[in-house]
Short mmCIF file of C-alpha atoms and ligand atoms in Angstrom, two decimals:
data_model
loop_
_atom_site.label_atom_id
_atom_site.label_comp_id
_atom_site.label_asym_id
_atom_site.label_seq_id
_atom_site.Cartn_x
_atom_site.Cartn_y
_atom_site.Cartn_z
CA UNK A 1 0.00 0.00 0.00
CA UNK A 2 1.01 3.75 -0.65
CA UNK A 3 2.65 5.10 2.54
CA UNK A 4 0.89 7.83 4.25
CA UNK A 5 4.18 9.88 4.82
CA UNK A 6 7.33 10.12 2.03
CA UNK A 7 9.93 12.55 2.83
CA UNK A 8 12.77 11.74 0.23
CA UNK A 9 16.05 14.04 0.66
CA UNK A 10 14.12 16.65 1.78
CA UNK A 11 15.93 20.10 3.09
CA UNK A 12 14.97 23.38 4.52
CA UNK A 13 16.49 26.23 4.89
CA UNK A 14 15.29 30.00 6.27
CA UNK A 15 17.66 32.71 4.87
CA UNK A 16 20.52 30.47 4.89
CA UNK A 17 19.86 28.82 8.49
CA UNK A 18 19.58 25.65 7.51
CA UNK A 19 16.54 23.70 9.52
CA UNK A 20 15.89 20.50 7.89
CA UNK A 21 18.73 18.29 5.88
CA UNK A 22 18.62 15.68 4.11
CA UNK A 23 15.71 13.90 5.79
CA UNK A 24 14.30 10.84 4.38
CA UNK A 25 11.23 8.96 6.24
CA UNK A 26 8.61 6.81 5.00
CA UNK A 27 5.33 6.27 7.42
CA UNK A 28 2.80 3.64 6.92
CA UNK A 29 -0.68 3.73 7.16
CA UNK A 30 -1.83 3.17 10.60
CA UNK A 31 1.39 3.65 12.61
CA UNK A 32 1.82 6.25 15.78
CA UNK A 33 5.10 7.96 15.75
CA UNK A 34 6.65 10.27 18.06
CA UNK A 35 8.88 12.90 16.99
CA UNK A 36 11.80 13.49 19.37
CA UNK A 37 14.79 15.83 19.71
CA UNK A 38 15.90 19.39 21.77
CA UNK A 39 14.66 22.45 21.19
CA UNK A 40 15.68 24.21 17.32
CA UNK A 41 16.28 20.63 16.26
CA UNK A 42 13.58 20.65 13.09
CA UNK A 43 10.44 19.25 14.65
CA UNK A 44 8.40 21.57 13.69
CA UNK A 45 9.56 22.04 10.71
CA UNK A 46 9.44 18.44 9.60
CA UNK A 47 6.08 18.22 10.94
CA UNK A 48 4.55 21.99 9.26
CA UNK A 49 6.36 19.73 5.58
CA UNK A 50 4.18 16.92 6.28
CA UNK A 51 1.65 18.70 6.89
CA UNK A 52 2.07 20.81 3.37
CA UNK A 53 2.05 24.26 5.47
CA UNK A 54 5.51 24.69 4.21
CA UNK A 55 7.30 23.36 1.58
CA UNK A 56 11.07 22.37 1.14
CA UNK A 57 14.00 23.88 0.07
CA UNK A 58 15.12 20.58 -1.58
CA UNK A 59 13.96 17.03 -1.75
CA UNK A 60 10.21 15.70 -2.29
CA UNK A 61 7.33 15.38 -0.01
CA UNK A 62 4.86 12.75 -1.08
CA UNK A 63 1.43 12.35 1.32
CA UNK A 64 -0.95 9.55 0.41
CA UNK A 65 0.81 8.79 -2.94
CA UNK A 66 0.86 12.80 -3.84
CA UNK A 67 3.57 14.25 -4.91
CA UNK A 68 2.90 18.00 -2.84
CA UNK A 69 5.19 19.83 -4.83
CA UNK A 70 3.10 18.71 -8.56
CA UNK A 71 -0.49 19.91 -6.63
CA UNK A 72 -2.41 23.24 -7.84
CA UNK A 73 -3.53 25.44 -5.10
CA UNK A 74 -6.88 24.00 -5.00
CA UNK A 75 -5.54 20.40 -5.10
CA UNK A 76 -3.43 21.15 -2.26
CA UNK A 77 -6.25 22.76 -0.12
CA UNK A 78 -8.46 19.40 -0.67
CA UNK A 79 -5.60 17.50 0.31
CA UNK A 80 -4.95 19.28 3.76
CA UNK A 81 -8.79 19.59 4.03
CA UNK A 82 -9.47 15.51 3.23
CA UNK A 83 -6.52 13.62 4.60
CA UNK A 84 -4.85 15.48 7.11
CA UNK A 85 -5.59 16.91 10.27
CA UNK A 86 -3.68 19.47 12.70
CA UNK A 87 -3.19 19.55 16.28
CA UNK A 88 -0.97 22.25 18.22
CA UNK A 89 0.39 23.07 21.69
CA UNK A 90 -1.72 26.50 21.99
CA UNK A 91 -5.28 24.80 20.79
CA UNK A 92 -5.78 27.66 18.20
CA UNK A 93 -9.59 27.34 18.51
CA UNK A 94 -11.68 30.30 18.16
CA UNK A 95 -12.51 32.61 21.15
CA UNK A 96 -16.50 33.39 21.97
CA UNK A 97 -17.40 30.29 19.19
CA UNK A 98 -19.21 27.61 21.00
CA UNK A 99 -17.39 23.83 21.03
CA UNK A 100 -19.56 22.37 18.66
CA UNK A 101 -18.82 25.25 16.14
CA UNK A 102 -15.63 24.91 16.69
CA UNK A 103 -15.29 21.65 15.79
CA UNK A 104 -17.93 21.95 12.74
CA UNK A 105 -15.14 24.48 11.37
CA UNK A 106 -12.88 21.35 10.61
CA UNK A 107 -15.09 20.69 7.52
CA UNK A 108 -15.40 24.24 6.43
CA UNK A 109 -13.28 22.82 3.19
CA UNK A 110 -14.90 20.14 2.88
CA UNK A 111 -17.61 20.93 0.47
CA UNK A 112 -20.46 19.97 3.53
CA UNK A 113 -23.28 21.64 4.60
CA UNK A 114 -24.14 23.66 8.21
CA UNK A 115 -26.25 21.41 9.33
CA UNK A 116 -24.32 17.98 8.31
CA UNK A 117 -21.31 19.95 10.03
CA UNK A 118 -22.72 20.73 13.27
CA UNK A 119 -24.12 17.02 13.02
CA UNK A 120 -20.58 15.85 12.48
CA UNK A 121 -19.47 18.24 15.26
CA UNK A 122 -21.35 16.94 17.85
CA UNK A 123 -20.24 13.27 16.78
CA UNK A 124 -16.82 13.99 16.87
CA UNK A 125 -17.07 15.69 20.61
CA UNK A 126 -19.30 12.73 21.94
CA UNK A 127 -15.96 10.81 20.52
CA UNK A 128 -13.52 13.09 22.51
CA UNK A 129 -15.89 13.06 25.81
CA UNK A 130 -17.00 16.40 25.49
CA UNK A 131 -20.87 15.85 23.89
CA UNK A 132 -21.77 17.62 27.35
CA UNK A 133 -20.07 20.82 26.61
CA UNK A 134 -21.31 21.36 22.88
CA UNK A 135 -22.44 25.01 24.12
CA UNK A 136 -19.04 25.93 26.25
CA UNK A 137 -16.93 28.37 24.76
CA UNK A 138 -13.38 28.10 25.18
CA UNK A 139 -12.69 30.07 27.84
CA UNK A 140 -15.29 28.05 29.80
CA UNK A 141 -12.98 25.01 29.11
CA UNK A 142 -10.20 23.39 30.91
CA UNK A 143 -6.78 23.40 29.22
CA UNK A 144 -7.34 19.40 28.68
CA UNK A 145 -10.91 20.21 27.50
CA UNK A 146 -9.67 22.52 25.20
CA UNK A 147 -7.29 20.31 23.61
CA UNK A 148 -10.10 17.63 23.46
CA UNK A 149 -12.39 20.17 21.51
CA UNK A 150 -8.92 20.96 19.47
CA UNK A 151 -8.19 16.82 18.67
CA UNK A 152 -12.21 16.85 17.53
CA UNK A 153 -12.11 19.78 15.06
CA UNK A 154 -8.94 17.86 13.46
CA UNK A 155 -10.30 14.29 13.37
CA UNK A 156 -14.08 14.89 12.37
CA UNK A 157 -13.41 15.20 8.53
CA UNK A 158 -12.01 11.64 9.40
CA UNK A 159 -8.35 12.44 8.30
CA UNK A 160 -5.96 9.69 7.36
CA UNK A 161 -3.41 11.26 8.94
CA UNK A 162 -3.16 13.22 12.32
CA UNK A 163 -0.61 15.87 13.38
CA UNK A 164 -0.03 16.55 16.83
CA UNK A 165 2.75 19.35 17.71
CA UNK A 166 3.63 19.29 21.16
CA UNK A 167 -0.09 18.78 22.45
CA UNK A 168 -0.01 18.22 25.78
CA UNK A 169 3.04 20.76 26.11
CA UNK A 170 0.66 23.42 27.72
CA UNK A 171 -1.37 20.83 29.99
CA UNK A 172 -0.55 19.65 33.19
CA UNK A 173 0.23 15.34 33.78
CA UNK A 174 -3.62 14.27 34.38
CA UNK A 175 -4.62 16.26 31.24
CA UNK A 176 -1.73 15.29 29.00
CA UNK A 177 -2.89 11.80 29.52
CA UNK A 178 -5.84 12.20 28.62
CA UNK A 179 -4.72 13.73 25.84
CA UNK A 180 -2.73 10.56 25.47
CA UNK A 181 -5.07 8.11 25.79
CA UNK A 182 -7.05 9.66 22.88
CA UNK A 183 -4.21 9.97 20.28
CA UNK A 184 -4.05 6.16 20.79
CA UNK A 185 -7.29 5.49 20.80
CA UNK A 186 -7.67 7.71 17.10
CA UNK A 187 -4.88 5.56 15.71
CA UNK A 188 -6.09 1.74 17.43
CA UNK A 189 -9.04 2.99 14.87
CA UNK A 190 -7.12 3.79 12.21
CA UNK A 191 -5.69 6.98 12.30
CA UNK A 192 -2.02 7.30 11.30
CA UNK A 193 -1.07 9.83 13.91
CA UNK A 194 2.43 11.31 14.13
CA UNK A 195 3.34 13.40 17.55
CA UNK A 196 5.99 15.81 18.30
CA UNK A 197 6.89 15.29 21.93
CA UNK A 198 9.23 16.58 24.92
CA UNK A 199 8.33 14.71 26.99
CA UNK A 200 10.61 11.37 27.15
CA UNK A 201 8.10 9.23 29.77
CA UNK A 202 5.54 9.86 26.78
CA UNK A 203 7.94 9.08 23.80
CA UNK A 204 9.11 5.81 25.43
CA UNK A 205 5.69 4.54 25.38
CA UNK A 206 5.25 5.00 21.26
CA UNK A 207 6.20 2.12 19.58
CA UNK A 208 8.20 4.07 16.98
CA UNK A 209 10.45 6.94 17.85
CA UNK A 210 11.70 9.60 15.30
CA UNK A 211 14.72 11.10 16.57
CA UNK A 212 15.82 14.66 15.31
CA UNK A 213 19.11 16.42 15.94
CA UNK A 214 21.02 19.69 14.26
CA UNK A 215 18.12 19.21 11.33
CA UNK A 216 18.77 15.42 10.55
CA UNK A 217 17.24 12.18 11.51
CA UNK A 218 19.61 10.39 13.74
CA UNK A 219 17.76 7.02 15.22
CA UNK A 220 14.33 5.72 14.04
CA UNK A 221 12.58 2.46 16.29
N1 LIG B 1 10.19 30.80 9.85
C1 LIG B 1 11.46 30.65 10.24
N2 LIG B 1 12.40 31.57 9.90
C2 LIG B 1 13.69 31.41 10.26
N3 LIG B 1 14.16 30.37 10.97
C3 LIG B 1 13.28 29.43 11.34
C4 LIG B 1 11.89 29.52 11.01
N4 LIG B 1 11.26 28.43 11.52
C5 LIG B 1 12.22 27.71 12.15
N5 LIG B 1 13.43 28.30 12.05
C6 LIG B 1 14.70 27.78 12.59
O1 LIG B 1 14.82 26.44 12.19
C7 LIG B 1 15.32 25.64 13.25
C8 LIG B 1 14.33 24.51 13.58
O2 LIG B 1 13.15 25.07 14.12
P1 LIG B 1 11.90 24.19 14.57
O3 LIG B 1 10.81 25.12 14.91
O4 LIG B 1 11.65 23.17 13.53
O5 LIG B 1 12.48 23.46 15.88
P2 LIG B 1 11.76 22.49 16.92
O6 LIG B 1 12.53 21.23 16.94
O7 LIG B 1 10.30 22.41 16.60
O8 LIG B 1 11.97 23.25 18.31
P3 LIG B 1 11.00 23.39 19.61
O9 LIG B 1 11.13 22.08 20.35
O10 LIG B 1 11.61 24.53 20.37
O11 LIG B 1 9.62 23.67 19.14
C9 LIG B 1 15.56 26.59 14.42
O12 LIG B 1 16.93 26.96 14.40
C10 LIG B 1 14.69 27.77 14.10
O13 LIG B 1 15.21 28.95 14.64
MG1 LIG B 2 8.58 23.03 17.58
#
């Protein structure tokens, strides 16, 4: 089968600071991978390529059999909008929007209707545990909440592929379990889920570890 995640050779650079080299990874469909390494390393960066937020210097990025660079605009936004959703450390969701709206704005690309997204919406926060607080906003939310309502709004277009960027990097231990638990429980039903983390309890518990240092890959298992 095509692999989810093809990074051949790829590089990065930012006005001549180089932030990616010569990285080359291939993820299946259906694996959970953690992305390790210090601070300035490339996370990020690897993860924004994936992702097709950014693209490289050098080298080729293929998701699910596309080659990013040969995509038109509007291919590329029904890409992102279809196969791949996007988790981050600060929850990004909209202040003074209920939960449910929230969430319903993960399909705004997706070609469906109000009504079929709020109906989706509330699906995909009955999945997270939060059905109860369709009519919070935000700021009525716990950190962990939040990130709950954050992990809905990137799953409920049912995205092959799930990017998480430090996600439980602004929630205390209880929370970031949680948070955990329900990464794991998205890819034991299919997801392919790929996590930056700091945290090394967390990363030893992934069965595959990407390790990044200086911009490279240096140990993947
Ligand atoms: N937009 C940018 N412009 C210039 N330099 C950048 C930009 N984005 C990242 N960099 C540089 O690229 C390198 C890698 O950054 P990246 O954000 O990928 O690191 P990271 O591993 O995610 O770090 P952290 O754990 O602190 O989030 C760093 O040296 C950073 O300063
Ligand atoms: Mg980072």
């Amino acid at each position: 089968m095509t692999p989810v995640v093809e990074l051949r050779e790829v590089g990065r650079e930012y006005q001549g600071v180089v932030a990616l080299r010569d990285v080359s990874l291939t993820v299946e469909r259906g694996e959970l991978v953690g992305i390790v390494g210090p601070s300035g390393s490339g996370k990020s960066t690897m993860l924004n390529l994936i992702g097709t937020l950014d693209h490289p210097s050098r080298g080729e990025v293929r998701i699910d059999g596309h080659a990013v660079r040969e995509l038109s605009d509007r291919a590329l936004s029904a890409l992102r909008a279809n196969t791949i959703g996007f988790v981050f450390q600060q929850f990004h969701l909209a202040a003074g929007v209920s939960t449910v709206d929230n969430v319903a704005d993960g399909l705004l690309y997706t070609g469906t209707g109000l009504g079929q997204r709020r109906q989706r919406a509330a699906e995909a926060l009955e999945t997270v545990g939060l059905g109860h607080r369709a009519g919070h906003r935000p700021h009525e939310l716990s950190g962990g909440e939040r990130q709950r309502v954050a992990i809905a709004r990137a799953v409920v277009g049912r995205p092959a592929l799930l990017l998480a960027d430090e996600p439980t990097g602004n929630l205390d231990s209880q929370s970031g379990d949680g948070v955990l638990r329900l990464l794991r429980s998205l890819n034991e039903t299919g997801t392919t889920v790929l996590v930056i983390t700091h945290d090394r309890e967390v990363a030893a518990t992934l069965p595959r570890r990407v390790a990044v240092r200086d911009g490279r890959v240096v140990g993947d298992g």
